Amino acid sequence: MVSKAKLAIIGLVAAGAVGVTLQASTPAEAQSGGASWYGPGFQGRRTANGERFNTHAFTAAHRRLPFGTRVRVTNTANGRSVVVRINDRGPYVGGRVIDLSQASARAIGMSGVARVRVSRL
């Protein structure tokens, strides 16, 4: 019979292996694609990292970047950019690489979906 201590060690080793795999699979330093935004309907709801969504904050959702990562998002149509902090997961729509808060979207002059470049800082 395997002791609880041995099971705990096996679990920690497995968790570490998963962490290394996830870290190695983070996206390249820059991405291009579609950006969308989400706003008032999500105000106050919990984001994937547990904090409350604030439509007025410069935050964003990304599928794989670690929470807390700061990225520069540049609207390729007008050259305007904003620095945002990743605090949520998404978008889950093909061709989109990031979901911005309403404030972040306004800062780069987008009102719907826009083509952007995302650079990790």
Short mmCIF file of N, CA and C in Angstrom, two decimals:
data_model
loop_
_atom_site.label_atom_id
_atom_site.label_comp_id
_atom_site.label_asym_id
_atom_site.label_seq_id
_atom_site.Cartn_x
_atom_site.Cartn_y
_atom_site.Cartn_z
N MET A 1 0.84 -1.18 0.00
CA MET A 1 0.00 0.00 0.00
C MET A 1 0.89 1.25 0.00
N VAL A 2 0.52 2.25 -0.78
CA VAL A 2 1.30 3.48 -0.89
C VAL A 2 0.88 4.44 0.22
N SER A 3 1.85 5.00 0.91
CA SER A 3 1.54 5.91 2.01
C SER A 3 1.07 7.26 1.47
N LYS A 4 0.42 8.01 2.35
CA LYS A 4 -0.07 9.34 1.97
C LYS A 4 1.09 10.25 1.60
N ALA A 5 2.21 10.12 2.28
CA ALA A 5 3.38 10.95 1.99
C ALA A 5 3.90 10.69 0.58
N LYS A 6 3.96 9.41 0.19
CA LYS A 6 4.42 9.07 -1.16
C LYS A 6 3.46 9.60 -2.21
N LEU A 7 2.16 9.49 -1.93
CA LEU A 7 1.17 10.03 -2.87
C LEU A 7 1.31 11.54 -3.01
N ALA A 8 1.57 12.22 -1.90
CA ALA A 8 1.75 13.67 -1.93
C ALA A 8 2.96 14.04 -2.78
N ILE A 9 4.05 13.31 -2.62
CA ILE A 9 5.26 13.58 -3.40
C ILE A 9 5.00 13.34 -4.88
N ILE A 10 4.34 12.25 -5.20
CA ILE A 10 4.00 11.95 -6.60
C ILE A 10 3.13 13.07 -7.17
N GLY A 11 2.17 13.55 -6.39
CA GLY A 11 1.30 14.64 -6.84
C GLY A 11 2.07 15.91 -7.11
N LEU A 12 3.02 16.25 -6.22
CA LEU A 12 3.82 17.46 -6.41
C LEU A 12 4.70 17.36 -7.65
N VAL A 13 5.30 16.20 -7.86
CA VAL A 13 6.13 16.01 -9.05
C VAL A 13 5.28 16.15 -10.31
N ALA A 14 4.10 15.54 -10.32
CA ALA A 14 3.21 15.63 -11.48
C ALA A 14 2.78 17.07 -11.72
N ALA A 15 2.45 17.79 -10.65
CA ALA A 15 2.04 19.19 -10.79
C ALA A 15 3.18 20.03 -11.34
N GLY A 16 4.40 19.77 -10.89
CA GLY A 16 5.56 20.49 -11.40
C GLY A 16 5.77 20.24 -12.88
N ALA A 17 5.58 19.00 -13.31
CA ALA A 17 5.74 18.67 -14.72
C ALA A 17 4.70 19.39 -15.57
N VAL A 18 3.47 19.48 -15.07
CA VAL A 18 2.43 20.21 -15.79
C VAL A 18 2.78 21.68 -15.87
N GLY A 19 3.29 22.26 -14.78
CA GLY A 19 3.68 23.67 -14.77
C GLY A 19 4.76 23.96 -15.78
N VAL A 20 5.76 23.10 -15.88
CA VAL A 20 6.83 23.28 -16.85
C VAL A 20 6.27 23.19 -18.26
N THR A 21 5.37 22.26 -18.51
CA THR A 21 4.75 22.10 -19.82
C THR A 21 3.96 23.34 -20.19
N LEU A 22 3.17 23.87 -19.25
CA LEU A 22 2.37 25.06 -19.53
C LEU A 22 3.26 26.26 -19.80
N GLN A 23 4.33 26.41 -19.01
CA GLN A 23 5.23 27.53 -19.20
C GLN A 23 5.90 27.45 -20.57
N ALA A 24 6.28 26.27 -20.99
CA ALA A 24 6.95 26.11 -22.27
C ALA A 24 6.02 26.34 -23.45
N SER A 25 4.70 26.27 -23.22
CA SER A 25 3.77 26.41 -24.33
C SER A 25 3.15 27.80 -24.42
N THR A 26 3.71 28.77 -23.69
CA THR A 26 3.18 30.12 -23.78
C THR A 26 3.41 30.66 -25.17
N PRO A 27 2.55 31.57 -25.62
CA PRO A 27 2.66 32.09 -26.97
C PRO A 27 3.96 32.86 -27.20
N ALA A 28 4.27 33.07 -28.44
CA ALA A 28 5.44 33.86 -28.80
C ALA A 28 5.31 35.26 -28.22
N GLU A 29 6.38 36.00 -28.25
CA GLU A 29 6.39 37.34 -27.67
C GLU A 29 5.42 38.30 -28.35
N ALA A 30 5.08 38.09 -29.60
CA ALA A 30 4.13 38.96 -30.29
C ALA A 30 3.12 38.12 -31.07
N GLN A 31 1.88 38.59 -31.08
CA GLN A 31 0.80 37.93 -31.82
C GLN A 31 0.03 39.00 -32.58
N SER A 32 -0.57 38.60 -33.68
CA SER A 32 -1.49 39.47 -34.40
C SER A 32 -2.78 38.72 -34.63
N GLY A 33 -3.87 39.47 -34.63
CA GLY A 33 -5.17 38.86 -34.85
C GLY A 33 -6.27 39.81 -34.43
N GLY A 34 -7.44 39.27 -34.26
CA GLY A 34 -8.59 40.08 -33.89
C GLY A 34 -8.65 40.35 -32.40
N ALA A 35 -9.20 41.50 -32.07
CA ALA A 35 -9.46 41.85 -30.67
C ALA A 35 -10.92 42.24 -30.56
N SER A 36 -11.53 41.86 -29.47
CA SER A 36 -12.89 42.28 -29.16
C SER A 36 -12.84 42.87 -27.76
N TRP A 37 -13.98 43.35 -27.29
CA TRP A 37 -14.00 43.93 -25.94
C TRP A 37 -15.27 43.52 -25.22
N TYR A 38 -15.21 43.58 -23.90
CA TYR A 38 -16.39 43.31 -23.10
C TYR A 38 -16.48 44.36 -22.02
N GLY A 39 -17.72 44.71 -21.65
CA GLY A 39 -17.88 45.87 -20.79
C GLY A 39 -18.94 45.77 -19.73
N PRO A 40 -19.89 46.73 -19.74
CA PRO A 40 -20.83 46.90 -18.64
C PRO A 40 -21.58 45.64 -18.20
N GLY A 41 -21.92 44.76 -19.11
CA GLY A 41 -22.65 43.55 -18.73
C GLY A 41 -21.84 42.62 -17.84
N PHE A 42 -20.53 42.81 -17.81
CA PHE A 42 -19.65 41.96 -17.00
C PHE A 42 -19.14 42.67 -15.75
N GLN A 43 -19.49 43.94 -15.60
CA GLN A 43 -19.01 44.74 -14.46
C GLN A 43 -19.29 44.02 -13.14
N GLY A 44 -18.24 43.86 -12.33
CA GLY A 44 -18.39 43.25 -11.01
C GLY A 44 -18.35 41.74 -10.97
N ARG A 45 -18.43 41.09 -12.12
CA ARG A 45 -18.35 39.62 -12.14
C ARG A 45 -16.91 39.18 -11.88
N ARG A 46 -16.76 37.98 -11.39
CA ARG A 46 -15.42 37.44 -11.14
C ARG A 46 -14.75 37.05 -12.46
N THR A 47 -13.49 37.43 -12.59
CA THR A 47 -12.70 37.01 -13.74
C THR A 47 -12.06 35.66 -13.42
N ALA A 48 -11.39 35.09 -14.38
CA ALA A 48 -10.78 33.77 -14.19
C ALA A 48 -9.71 33.76 -13.09
N ASN A 49 -9.09 34.92 -12.81
CA ASN A 49 -8.08 34.94 -11.75
C ASN A 49 -8.70 35.27 -10.39
N GLY A 50 -10.03 35.44 -10.34
CA GLY A 50 -10.72 35.64 -9.07
C GLY A 50 -11.05 37.07 -8.71
N GLU A 51 -10.47 38.04 -9.42
CA GLU A 51 -10.79 39.44 -9.09
C GLU A 51 -12.08 39.84 -9.77
N ARG A 52 -12.64 40.94 -9.35
CA ARG A 52 -13.87 41.45 -9.95
C ARG A 52 -13.54 42.26 -11.20
N PHE A 53 -14.29 42.01 -12.27
CA PHE A 53 -14.07 42.72 -13.52
C PHE A 53 -14.44 44.18 -13.35
N ASN A 54 -13.59 45.06 -13.87
CA ASN A 54 -13.83 46.50 -13.86
C ASN A 54 -13.69 46.99 -15.29
N THR A 55 -14.79 47.37 -15.88
CA THR A 55 -14.79 47.80 -17.28
C THR A 55 -13.93 49.06 -17.51
N HIS A 56 -13.63 49.80 -16.42
CA HIS A 56 -12.84 51.03 -16.52
C HIS A 56 -11.34 50.79 -16.36
N ALA A 57 -10.94 49.57 -16.02
CA ALA A 57 -9.52 49.25 -15.82
C ALA A 57 -8.90 48.78 -17.14
N PHE A 58 -7.60 48.93 -17.25
CA PHE A 58 -6.88 48.48 -18.44
C PHE A 58 -6.48 47.02 -18.25
N THR A 59 -7.44 46.13 -18.51
CA THR A 59 -7.24 44.69 -18.35
C THR A 59 -7.69 43.97 -19.61
N ALA A 60 -7.37 42.67 -19.67
CA ALA A 60 -7.73 41.89 -20.86
C ALA A 60 -7.78 40.41 -20.53
N ALA A 61 -8.42 39.68 -21.44
CA ALA A 61 -8.48 38.22 -21.36
C ALA A 61 -7.61 37.65 -22.47
N HIS A 62 -6.84 36.64 -22.13
CA HIS A 62 -6.00 35.94 -23.11
C HIS A 62 -6.09 34.45 -22.81
N ARG A 63 -6.02 33.63 -23.84
CA ARG A 63 -6.19 32.19 -23.63
C ARG A 63 -5.07 31.55 -22.83
N ARG A 64 -3.83 31.98 -23.02
CA ARG A 64 -2.71 31.25 -22.41
C ARG A 64 -1.74 32.06 -21.57
N LEU A 65 -1.64 33.34 -21.77
CA LEU A 65 -0.65 34.11 -21.00
C LEU A 65 -0.96 34.05 -19.51
N PRO A 66 0.06 33.99 -18.67
CA PRO A 66 -0.17 33.94 -17.22
C PRO A 66 -0.88 35.20 -16.71
N PHE A 67 -1.70 35.02 -15.70
CA PHE A 67 -2.35 36.17 -15.07
C PHE A 67 -1.27 37.12 -14.57
N GLY A 68 -1.55 38.42 -14.71
CA GLY A 68 -0.59 39.43 -14.28
C GLY A 68 0.36 39.88 -15.37
N THR A 69 0.43 39.13 -16.47
CA THR A 69 1.30 39.51 -17.58
C THR A 69 0.82 40.83 -18.16
N ARG A 70 1.76 41.71 -18.44
CA ARG A 70 1.43 42.99 -19.09
C ARG A 70 1.79 42.88 -20.56
N VAL A 71 0.87 43.36 -21.39
CA VAL A 71 1.09 43.35 -22.84
C VAL A 71 0.72 44.70 -23.42
N ARG A 72 1.38 45.03 -24.52
CA ARG A 72 1.01 46.23 -25.28
C ARG A 72 0.14 45.77 -26.43
N VAL A 73 -1.04 46.37 -26.55
CA VAL A 73 -1.98 46.04 -27.62
C VAL A 73 -2.03 47.24 -28.56
N THR A 74 -1.70 47.02 -29.82
CA THR A 74 -1.67 48.10 -30.81
C THR A 74 -2.72 47.85 -31.87
N ASN A 75 -3.58 48.83 -32.08
CA ASN A 75 -4.58 48.79 -33.15
C ASN A 75 -3.83 49.03 -34.45
N THR A 76 -3.79 48.05 -35.33
CA THR A 76 -3.01 48.18 -36.56
C THR A 76 -3.63 49.17 -37.55
N ALA A 77 -4.89 49.51 -37.38
CA ALA A 77 -5.55 50.46 -38.30
C ALA A 77 -5.14 51.90 -38.02
N ASN A 78 -4.86 52.23 -36.74
CA ASN A 78 -4.56 53.63 -36.42
C ASN A 78 -3.26 53.81 -35.64
N GLY A 79 -2.59 52.73 -35.27
CA GLY A 79 -1.32 52.82 -34.56
C GLY A 79 -1.41 53.11 -33.07
N ARG A 80 -2.62 53.31 -32.56
CA ARG A 80 -2.77 53.61 -31.13
C ARG A 80 -2.55 52.35 -30.31
N SER A 81 -1.94 52.51 -29.13
CA SER A 81 -1.67 51.34 -28.30
C SER A 81 -2.00 51.62 -26.84
N VAL A 82 -2.15 50.53 -26.09
CA VAL A 82 -2.45 50.59 -24.66
C VAL A 82 -1.75 49.41 -23.99
N VAL A 83 -1.31 49.61 -22.75
CA VAL A 83 -0.73 48.52 -21.97
C VAL A 83 -1.82 47.99 -21.05
N VAL A 84 -2.03 46.68 -21.10
CA VAL A 84 -3.08 46.04 -20.28
C VAL A 84 -2.47 44.89 -19.48
N ARG A 85 -3.19 44.52 -18.43
CA ARG A 85 -2.79 43.40 -17.57
C ARG A 85 -3.76 42.25 -17.81
N ILE A 86 -3.23 41.04 -18.00
CA ILE A 86 -4.07 39.86 -18.24
C ILE A 86 -4.66 39.39 -16.91
N ASN A 87 -6.00 39.36 -16.84
CA ASN A 87 -6.66 38.91 -15.60
C ASN A 87 -7.82 37.94 -15.87
N ASP A 88 -7.99 37.54 -17.14
CA ASP A 88 -9.12 36.67 -17.47
C ASP A 88 -8.72 35.75 -18.62
N ARG A 89 -9.57 34.79 -18.93
CA ARG A 89 -9.33 33.85 -20.02
C ARG A 89 -10.31 34.11 -21.16
N GLY A 90 -9.86 33.91 -22.37
CA GLY A 90 -10.63 34.14 -23.57
C GLY A 90 -9.73 34.81 -24.58
N PRO A 91 -10.18 35.22 -25.71
CA PRO A 91 -11.50 34.98 -26.26
C PRO A 91 -11.60 33.57 -26.83
N TYR A 92 -12.81 33.12 -26.97
CA TYR A 92 -13.04 31.78 -27.50
C TYR A 92 -13.77 31.85 -28.84
N VAL A 93 -13.39 32.83 -29.65
CA VAL A 93 -13.94 33.02 -30.99
C VAL A 93 -12.75 32.91 -31.95
N GLY A 94 -12.89 32.14 -32.99
CA GLY A 94 -11.81 31.94 -33.95
C GLY A 94 -11.25 33.25 -34.50
N GLY A 95 -9.94 33.33 -34.61
CA GLY A 95 -9.28 34.49 -35.18
C GLY A 95 -9.01 35.61 -34.20
N ARG A 96 -9.56 35.52 -33.01
CA ARG A 96 -9.33 36.57 -32.01
C ARG A 96 -8.24 36.13 -31.05
N VAL A 97 -7.38 37.07 -30.69
CA VAL A 97 -6.26 36.76 -29.81
C VAL A 97 -6.39 37.38 -28.43
N ILE A 98 -7.28 38.37 -28.27
CA ILE A 98 -7.41 39.05 -26.98
C ILE A 98 -8.78 39.68 -26.86
N ASP A 99 -9.31 39.70 -25.63
CA ASP A 99 -10.54 40.43 -25.30
C ASP A 99 -10.15 41.56 -24.36
N LEU A 100 -10.47 42.77 -24.71
CA LEU A 100 -10.10 43.94 -23.91
C LEU A 100 -11.26 44.43 -23.06
N SER A 101 -10.93 45.10 -21.97
CA SER A 101 -11.97 45.81 -21.22
C SER A 101 -12.43 46.98 -22.09
N GLN A 102 -13.58 47.53 -21.76
CA GLN A 102 -14.11 48.65 -22.55
C GLN A 102 -13.15 49.84 -22.54
N ALA A 103 -12.55 50.13 -21.39
CA ALA A 103 -11.61 51.25 -21.30
C ALA A 103 -10.40 51.03 -22.21
N SER A 104 -9.90 49.81 -22.24
CA SER A 104 -8.75 49.49 -23.08
C SER A 104 -9.09 49.63 -24.56
N ALA A 105 -10.27 49.16 -24.93
CA ALA A 105 -10.72 49.27 -26.32
C ALA A 105 -10.86 50.73 -26.74
N ARG A 106 -11.44 51.54 -25.87
CA ARG A 106 -11.59 52.97 -26.18
C ARG A 106 -10.23 53.64 -26.34
N ALA A 107 -9.27 53.24 -25.51
CA ALA A 107 -7.94 53.85 -25.55
C ALA A 107 -7.26 53.66 -26.90
N ILE A 108 -7.57 52.57 -27.59
CA ILE A 108 -6.95 52.35 -28.91
C ILE A 108 -7.92 52.63 -30.06
N GLY A 109 -9.05 53.25 -29.73
CA GLY A 109 -9.98 53.70 -30.77
C GLY A 109 -10.76 52.60 -31.45
N MET A 110 -11.08 51.53 -30.73
CA MET A 110 -11.89 50.48 -31.35
C MET A 110 -13.27 50.46 -30.73
N SER A 111 -14.27 50.23 -31.57
CA SER A 111 -15.65 50.19 -31.08
C SER A 111 -16.28 48.82 -31.27
N GLY A 112 -15.67 47.97 -32.06
CA GLY A 112 -16.19 46.62 -32.29
C GLY A 112 -15.02 45.65 -32.24
N VAL A 113 -14.82 44.94 -33.33
CA VAL A 113 -13.67 44.05 -33.45
C VAL A 113 -12.62 44.76 -34.29
N ALA A 114 -11.37 44.66 -33.88
CA ALA A 114 -10.28 45.32 -34.61
C ALA A 114 -9.10 44.37 -34.74
N ARG A 115 -8.29 44.61 -35.75
CA ARG A 115 -7.05 43.84 -35.89
C ARG A 115 -5.99 44.52 -35.03
N VAL A 116 -5.29 43.71 -34.23
CA VAL A 116 -4.30 44.25 -33.30
C VAL A 116 -3.02 43.43 -33.34
N ARG A 117 -1.98 44.04 -32.77
CA ARG A 117 -0.73 43.33 -32.50
C ARG A 117 -0.57 43.34 -30.99
N VAL A 118 -0.28 42.17 -30.41
CA VAL A 118 -0.12 42.02 -28.97
C VAL A 118 1.33 41.68 -28.69
N SER A 119 2.01 42.52 -27.91
CA SER A 119 3.42 42.30 -27.58
C SER A 119 3.58 42.17 -26.07
N ARG A 120 4.17 41.07 -25.65
CA ARG A 120 4.41 40.83 -24.22
C ARG A 120 5.51 41.77 -23.73
N LEU A 121 5.28 42.39 -22.59
CA LEU A 121 6.28 43.32 -22.02
C LEU A 121 7.14 42.63 -20.97
#
